[in-house]
Amino acid sequence: MLRTTVWLSTWLLVASAATSLLGIGYHAADPGQIEDDFRAIAQHFGGVRTFLTHVGPVNTIDVAAKVGIKIAVGVPLEPKQLFDSNVEAAIDGAKSHPDTLDAVYVGNEELLGGMPEAQLVHAIRQAKQRLVDAGLTNVSVGTVQTDGSFLEHPQVADACDVMGVNIHPFFSEGPPAANFRARWQVIKSKFSSKARLTETGWPSAGGRSPTGQTADLAVATAFFKDFQAWHDQEKTELPYWFMFQDVPSKGGYETYFGLSTVDGKWKVNLTAASHGPSAVAPLDNAAQALAAGHQLRNDSSPTVSVTFTTLDGLGLTVQGNNIVAAQGMPANFSWRQATSSIETADGGCWTVSEQALDVEIVDCDKDDPQQKWIVEPRVNHVKHVTTQQCVEVSSTPEHHARLTPCDETNREQQLRVGGYEDTPCTTVEKNVDYAGNDIGHAEAETIGGCCNLCLHMPTCRAFSLAQGMCWLKSSVGVKTDKQGVDSAALA
């Protein structure tokens, strides 16, 4: 993605130390923090990719070598003095640590911004020649651009030893995993082994993309798992996930692409392995994800009893192995947030048929991605995590429930959610923000819903609710007046 600030990326080791690396983005806000961050990341990751070779006085190749991880560095095209200084830093770092430097990428998504391809090709060749003149003939040099840009400008790919490809389904249409895999196959078929994946990801919060995709934690987690599965199949070299931490300064959904919160707490469980196989386990409910690996306060999974009714007054119920809408009282279902499952009264679980995308009932399996659902009372939607589509009640006489692309204007997807009750909390302070002490965040419609999240996070003691976003706090801290923000502490 095009960035005006400094970004770094890291590689997550998921198979053998020699060949299987995944990448993840890292925001370099403070040069003095880079070494500590690299050391923390190295508990799970095997390398780092930077968009700058030096950040202030810090040569990132030196830092990577010090902590024992590989690095592919970036060189900005403009201004010229920054281009020159970063090429020199790459030369210095490569000479000092030849086994640490993996590649040099010149530029990032300039073609998307309208830069003439001849200007970019010239910069790539110039950087490559300066490395050769310094006696560094084995360093791979290329650029990072979107998949569409490379397809439109094959001459740029011709100038590269390696080409860094950014693919972001969030700014396209359809289920993220299918979109990503299809686009990668196009790149692979045209450019073969020269192509490297340098960015893909999904935000955990922040609203909708221009194409209507929804930023959502469960979707991001599911996509990340599929990304790993894709890499296990493809065995591609050095693919990167975007990104490591949330960055509040970006605003909107751009803030929430992090696989961890702003303070570095993971939204998923990562098995520590910096030089061997690494596993990722999703944290299935919002409270767990925000707790970044902590356990719930008790062993009981938060479960909500719900009913679903169409705008025409039909209630969702079970008919055979199918979910249908019918006259009369709707059936009671249990939305088990710890497993993201919707369960029937007799213990079956909602799932989706692979071909017709009909909603059906099967035996519950907490590890089955087809059984993952999100209930969204605020918009009257029930969303399937894996496909990112919404439940729709067909207008046929059978009124079968099925999946179709989410559309807030589609009345057949409007399902009134009954029985969803908030948990009471302590006295609410209106127009007051508990500044700082953030340990996580998630979408919440009401102060009671925000309280529910806090109750199920072990370290949460207070929270602030602002514009549908619940900010969880380790303590009340400093109180500040802020219009539109409501805050409360646990009793």
XYZ file of C-alpha atoms in Angstrom:
491
model
C 0.000 0.000 0.000
C 1.173 3.516 -0.742
C 2.602 5.155 2.367
C 3.851 8.672 3.155
C 5.433 7.568 6.417
C 8.216 5.105 7.176
C 7.270 1.419 7.196
C 9.233 -1.734 7.915
C 8.271 -5.376 7.319
C 9.179 -8.627 9.033
C 9.163 -12.258 8.012
C 7.395 -14.936 10.030
C 9.047 -18.338 9.960
C 6.375 -20.974 9.377
C 8.194 -23.993 7.948
C 11.912 -24.624 7.591
C 14.404 -21.945 8.570
C 15.966 -22.184 5.122
C 12.995 -21.576 2.848
C 9.699 -20.805 4.596
C 9.365 -17.180 5.668
C 6.296 -14.987 5.945
C 6.377 -11.206 6.117
C 4.631 -8.687 8.334
C 4.669 -4.890 8.402
C 6.353 -2.821 11.111
C 5.943 0.924 11.679
C 9.219 2.648 12.590
C 8.076 5.551 14.715
C 11.282 5.904 16.744
C 14.807 5.029 15.509
C 15.838 4.365 19.093
C 13.143 1.709 19.414
C 14.089 -0.346 16.354
C 16.531 -2.700 18.074
C 14.118 -3.502 20.899
C 11.322 -4.048 18.394
C 13.493 -6.285 16.227
C 14.407 -8.357 19.276
C 10.751 -8.705 20.252
C 9.732 -9.607 16.697
C 12.560 -12.149 16.458
C 10.721 -14.298 18.999
C 8.313 -15.169 16.181
C 9.869 -13.880 12.959
C 12.930 -14.711 10.935
C 13.684 -11.485 9.098
C 12.786 -7.872 8.400
C 12.086 -5.775 5.317
C 12.368 -1.983 5.549
C 11.064 0.769 3.339
C 14.171 2.736 4.283
C 17.658 1.388 4.680
C 18.524 3.930 7.351
C 16.061 5.531 9.766
C 17.781 8.647 11.020
C 21.250 7.533 12.137
C 20.256 3.862 12.384
C 21.291 1.479 9.584
C 18.634 -1.218 9.690
C 21.000 -3.789 8.187
C 23.304 -3.340 11.179
C 20.407 -3.821 13.584
C 19.126 -6.914 11.773
C 22.601 -8.440 11.842
C 22.928 -7.665 15.552
C 19.717 -9.483 16.460
C 20.309 -12.299 13.978
C 17.553 -11.835 11.397
C 17.660 -11.315 7.625
C 16.691 -8.055 5.982
C 15.537 -6.712 2.622
C 15.914 -2.948 2.559
C 14.036 -0.159 0.810
C 15.333 2.872 -1.061
C 12.951 5.840 -1.589
C 13.071 7.554 -4.964
C 12.645 11.116 -3.760
C 14.111 13.432 -2.674
C 17.415 12.672 -4.393
C 19.498 13.100 -1.256
C 17.397 10.487 0.514
C 17.775 8.146 -2.452
C 21.551 8.643 -2.380
C 21.909 8.214 1.378
C 19.867 5.026 1.396
C 21.827 3.496 -1.479
C 25.038 4.289 0.425
C 23.573 2.742 3.575
C 22.706 -0.389 1.601
C 26.268 -0.567 0.295
C 27.741 -0.105 3.777
C 25.404 -2.664 5.312
C 25.970 -5.224 2.566
C 29.733 -4.956 2.931
C 29.584 -5.295 6.712
C 26.949 -8.037 6.793
C 26.835 -9.867 3.451
C 24.894 -12.802 4.915
C 22.204 -10.519 6.377
C 21.081 -8.524 3.332
C 18.592 -10.345 1.145
C 17.437 -7.734 -1.396
C 17.160 -4.015 -2.146
C 13.787 -2.611 -3.235
C 13.795 0.794 -4.946
C 10.509 2.649 -4.468
C 7.008 1.618 -3.374
C 3.829 1.937 -5.494
C 4.969 4.999 -7.446
C 3.351 3.694 -10.656
C -0.009 3.727 -8.881
C 0.608 7.400 -8.146
C 1.331 8.204 -11.791
C 5.142 8.130 -11.978
C 6.391 7.472 -15.538
C 7.796 3.967 -15.829
C 10.983 5.293 -17.462
C 11.771 7.304 -14.314
C 11.321 4.253 -12.095
C 13.380 1.999 -14.388
C 16.178 4.568 -14.392
C 16.236 4.624 -10.578
C 16.337 0.827 -10.353
C 19.220 0.628 -12.812
C 21.065 3.447 -11.079
C 20.886 1.736 -7.684
C 21.922 -1.563 -9.200
C 24.924 -0.011 -10.938
C 26.135 1.701 -7.760
C 26.043 -1.619 -5.923
C 27.989 -3.279 -8.737
C 30.529 -0.444 -8.750
C 31.016 -1.065 -5.018
C 31.858 -4.697 -5.764
C 28.438 -6.025 -4.699
C 27.442 -8.090 -7.710
C 25.268 -10.650 -5.926
C 22.686 -8.335 -4.313
C 19.207 -8.634 -5.854
C 17.646 -5.273 -6.769
C 14.030 -4.559 -7.693
C 11.000 -2.427 -6.823
C 7.682 -2.838 -4.980
C 4.498 -2.057 -6.954
C 0.904 -3.318 -7.041
C 0.052 -6.382 -9.103
C -1.965 -4.218 -11.476
C 0.953 -1.836 -11.975
C 3.335 -4.648 -12.898
C 0.821 -6.077 -15.361
C 0.386 -2.657 -16.984
C 4.124 -1.929 -17.011
C 6.030 -5.164 -17.798
C 9.128 -3.121 -18.711
C 9.513 -2.303 -15.010
C 9.518 -6.003 -14.169
C 12.165 -6.543 -16.865
C 14.464 -4.104 -15.044
C 14.213 -6.039 -11.745
C 16.161 -8.964 -10.374
C 13.201 -9.449 -8.028
C 9.833 -7.712 -8.181
C 7.911 -6.991 -4.973
C 4.162 -7.364 -5.565
C 1.454 -5.810 -3.343
C -1.977 -7.503 -3.455
C -4.741 -6.098 -1.236
C -8.158 -7.803 -1.529
C -9.587 -5.245 0.931
C -9.587 -2.715 -1.915
C -11.129 -5.157 -4.365
C -14.301 -7.260 -4.276
C -15.226 -10.757 -3.186
C -13.900 -13.062 -0.448
C -10.324 -12.064 0.463
C -8.666 -15.470 0.172
C -10.157 -16.261 -3.237
C -9.373 -12.771 -4.534
C -5.783 -12.973 -3.330
C -5.128 -16.453 -4.702
C -6.566 -15.625 -8.116
C -4.500 -12.459 -8.451
C -1.309 -14.179 -7.336
C -1.830 -16.896 -9.944
C -1.979 -14.235 -12.655
C 1.307 -12.738 -11.440
C 2.923 -16.153 -11.073
C 1.922 -17.264 -14.564
C 3.354 -14.116 -16.145
C 6.483 -13.440 -14.082
C 7.293 -16.851 -12.610
C 10.050 -17.037 -9.976
C 10.988 -13.354 -10.241
C 7.851 -12.322 -8.328
C 7.880 -11.871 -4.535
C 4.789 -11.037 -2.481
C 5.569 -7.912 -0.443
C 2.149 -6.982 0.984
C -1.243 -8.464 1.654
C -3.469 -8.048 4.696
C -6.821 -7.048 6.140
C -7.766 -4.465 8.788
C -9.436 -5.591 12.009
C -11.618 -2.473 12.399
C -12.250 0.976 10.948
C -15.196 0.731 8.564
C -15.554 -0.104 4.883
C -13.191 0.163 1.931
C -14.171 2.131 -1.195
C -15.244 -1.185 -2.751
C -17.499 -2.030 0.205
C -15.297 -4.541 2.035
C -15.684 -4.509 5.828
C -12.751 -4.161 8.211
C -13.209 -6.984 10.708
C -10.974 -8.872 13.157
C -12.451 -12.298 12.493
C -12.068 -11.836 8.732
C -8.480 -10.669 9.162
C -7.688 -13.717 11.298
C -9.319 -16.114 8.840
C -7.495 -14.513 5.914
C -4.174 -14.745 7.746
C -4.756 -18.461 8.343
C -5.549 -18.953 4.664
C -2.448 -16.940 3.772
C -0.393 -19.447 5.741
C -2.162 -22.350 4.066
C -1.490 -20.761 0.664
C 2.205 -20.468 1.492
C 2.348 -24.084 2.652
C 1.037 -25.053 -0.775
C 2.941 -22.567 -2.934
C 6.275 -22.511 -1.067
C 6.842 -18.992 -2.379
C 9.969 -17.171 -1.329
C 9.651 -14.490 1.378
C 5.951 -13.471 1.231
C 4.935 -10.612 3.533
C 1.776 -10.024 5.556
C 0.789 -6.397 6.176
C 1.424 -5.504 9.037
C 2.845 -5.919 12.580
C 1.231 -3.139 14.664
C -1.783 -0.896 14.478
C -0.866 2.729 13.726
C -3.390 5.221 15.192
C -1.911 8.147 13.280
C -3.130 6.704 9.971
C -6.829 7.035 10.785
C -9.814 4.948 9.684
C -9.255 1.375 8.558
C -5.617 2.225 7.732
C -5.024 2.229 11.500
C -5.999 -1.402 12.014
C -3.988 -3.500 9.568
C -1.781 -4.640 12.450
C -1.589 -8.267 13.487
C -0.992 -6.813 16.949
C -2.351 -3.835 18.849
C -0.461 -0.550 19.018
C 1.389 -1.695 22.137
C 2.537 -4.907 20.475
C 0.014 -7.382 21.922
C -0.914 -9.977 19.327
C -4.456 -10.248 18.027
C -3.673 -13.921 17.306
C -1.672 -16.515 19.223
C 1.755 -17.062 17.690
C 3.885 -19.996 18.765
C 7.343 -18.574 19.443
C 9.837 -19.894 16.900
C 12.394 -17.559 15.403
C 14.419 -20.310 13.712
C 11.981 -23.146 13.231
C 8.317 -23.966 12.515
C 5.847 -21.403 13.821
C 2.126 -21.917 14.307
C -0.698 -19.382 14.425
C -3.900 -19.968 16.365
C -6.716 -17.419 15.891
C -8.210 -15.723 18.912
C -11.864 -16.238 18.176
C -13.732 -13.568 20.124
C -13.029 -9.894 20.370
C -12.098 -9.988 24.033
C -9.577 -12.772 23.478
C -8.098 -11.040 20.479
C -7.673 -7.815 22.375
C -6.157 -9.675 25.301
C -3.487 -10.877 22.864
C -2.993 -14.310 24.256
C -4.333 -13.913 27.793
C -6.967 -16.315 29.117
C -10.569 -15.345 29.841
C -11.478 -14.456 33.417
C -13.212 -17.826 33.799
C -13.548 -21.052 31.880
C -17.014 -20.344 30.520
C -17.160 -19.068 26.953
C -19.306 -15.955 26.479
C -22.527 -17.142 24.843
C -25.475 -15.030 23.704
C -28.991 -16.403 23.202
C -30.390 -14.930 19.976
C -33.336 -15.116 17.608
C -33.496 -13.867 14.011
C -36.551 -12.333 12.331
C -36.890 -11.005 8.777
C -38.390 -7.600 7.983
C -41.493 -9.476 6.806
C -41.931 -11.025 10.245
C -40.716 -14.527 9.398
C -38.622 -16.227 12.047
C -35.483 -18.229 11.295
C -35.842 -21.840 12.379
C -34.517 -25.329 11.658
C -36.203 -27.483 9.032
C -34.447 -30.798 8.600
C -30.790 -29.848 8.151
C -31.575 -26.407 6.753
C -32.079 -22.932 8.173
C -35.287 -21.436 6.781
C -37.641 -18.554 7.553
C -41.201 -19.471 8.549
C -44.314 -18.055 10.140
C -44.486 -18.236 13.922
C -41.969 -17.812 16.702
C -38.314 -17.857 15.651
C -36.096 -20.607 17.031
C -33.662 -19.829 19.835
C -30.012 -20.090 18.835
C -26.826 -19.669 20.854
C -24.044 -17.512 19.440
C -20.928 -18.842 21.167
C -18.457 -16.015 20.767
C -15.445 -18.036 21.944
C -15.752 -20.285 18.875
C -17.719 -17.875 16.629
C -20.350 -20.593 16.216
C -24.138 -20.386 16.062
C -25.666 -23.456 17.739
C -29.145 -24.961 17.721
C -31.007 -26.077 20.821
C -30.066 -29.725 20.192
C -26.364 -29.006 19.762
C -25.969 -28.670 15.993
C -24.045 -25.793 14.379
C -24.638 -23.518 11.434
C -22.423 -24.165 8.432
C -22.391 -23.442 4.697
C -22.669 -25.913 1.848
C -19.607 -25.525 -0.358
C -21.479 -25.377 -3.663
C -24.826 -23.650 -3.100
C -23.794 -21.552 -0.079
C -26.982 -22.629 1.696
C -26.970 -22.369 5.498
C -27.215 -25.865 6.961
C -26.912 -27.670 10.301
C -24.084 -30.138 11.014
C -22.282 -31.534 14.032
C -20.303 -28.813 15.767
C -16.566 -28.595 15.083
C -14.870 -25.581 16.643
C -11.940 -25.883 14.208
C -14.093 -25.886 11.057
C -13.744 -22.465 9.337
C -17.124 -22.991 7.631
C -18.786 -22.818 11.076
C -17.522 -19.318 11.946
C -20.122 -16.534 12.171
C -20.441 -12.947 13.355
C -23.751 -11.552 14.610
C -24.014 -7.817 13.966
C -27.079 -6.416 15.770
C -26.206 -2.851 14.821
C -26.680 -3.482 11.099
C -29.014 -6.510 11.382
C -26.573 -8.800 9.611
C -25.302 -12.313 10.214
C -21.933 -12.642 8.499
C -19.958 -15.755 7.561
C -16.329 -15.243 8.555
C -14.589 -17.342 5.916
C -16.460 -16.096 2.843
C -17.194 -12.597 4.206
C -20.753 -12.903 2.888
C -24.046 -12.302 4.700
C -27.055 -14.487 5.368
C -29.975 -13.735 3.073
C -33.455 -15.260 3.219
C -34.483 -16.164 -0.307
C -37.778 -14.924 -1.730
C -38.652 -18.430 -2.932
C -41.544 -20.243 -1.197
C -39.046 -22.342 0.772
C -37.388 -19.197 2.216
C -34.011 -20.905 2.546
C -31.185 -19.028 4.264
C -28.148 -18.670 2.022
C -25.051 -16.530 1.620
C -24.792 -13.575 -0.752
C -22.389 -10.602 -0.870
C -23.120 -8.244 2.014
C -25.270 -5.275 1.034
C -26.806 -2.967 3.629
C -29.504 -1.969 1.121
C -30.612 -5.591 0.583
C -33.715 -6.027 2.764
C -33.522 -9.834 2.416
C -30.304 -9.677 4.459
C -31.922 -7.618 7.209
C -32.369 -9.953 10.190
C -33.570 -8.384 13.410
C -31.550 -9.859 16.249
C -33.578 -10.620 19.362
C -32.303 -11.620 22.789
C -28.976 -9.817 22.445
C -28.618 -8.168 25.812
C -25.856 -5.985 27.128
C -24.178 -6.550 30.469
C -24.685 -3.733 32.996
C -21.602 -1.935 34.231
C -20.800 0.803 36.721
C -21.944 4.418 36.489
C -21.227 5.854 33.049
C -19.392 9.174 32.741
C -20.815 11.047 29.767
C -18.524 13.102 27.498
C -15.470 11.905 29.438
C -12.497 10.068 27.973
C -10.161 7.877 30.038
C -7.010 8.945 28.210
C -4.226 6.424 27.681
C -3.744 2.951 29.214
C -5.187 1.296 26.078
C -4.842 -2.493 25.920
C -7.073 -3.126 22.917
C -10.181 -2.115 21.006
C -13.206 -3.593 19.241
C -16.462 -2.404 17.732
C -19.364 -2.023 20.191
C -22.790 -0.463 19.729
C -23.599 0.387 23.344
C -21.869 1.016 26.645
C -23.189 -2.366 27.812
C -21.609 -4.122 24.860
C -18.343 -2.363 25.618
C -18.639 -3.515 29.224
C -19.106 -7.102 28.003
C -15.773 -6.926 26.180
C -13.999 -5.540 29.229
C -15.475 -8.190 31.517
C -13.926 -10.939 29.416
C -10.454 -9.476 29.170
C -8.311 -10.322 32.196
C -6.365 -7.039 32.287
C -9.280 -4.697 31.530
C -10.425 -2.436 34.359
C -12.101 0.412 32.452
C -13.170 1.483 28.974
C -14.186 4.394 26.749
C -16.765 4.170 23.951
C -16.398 6.574 21.022
C -18.241 6.429 17.692
C -18.905 2.696 17.870
C -15.365 1.772 18.954
C -14.737 0.388 22.448
C -11.279 1.278 23.828
C -10.309 -1.089 26.642
C -8.099 0.216 29.455
C -5.847 -1.281 32.103
C -6.985 1.503 34.477
C -9.050 4.693 34.489
C -5.995 6.950 34.338
C -6.415 10.601 33.452
C -9.974 11.796 32.793
C -10.422 14.398 30.063
C -13.553 16.118 28.765
C -14.393 14.907 25.271
C -17.720 15.288 23.486
C -19.298 12.057 22.278
C -17.165 9.770 24.449
C -18.678 7.710 27.270
C -16.503 5.933 29.835
C -16.912 3.588 32.784
C -14.865 1.397 35.127
C -15.561 -2.138 36.302
C -16.994 -2.413 39.797
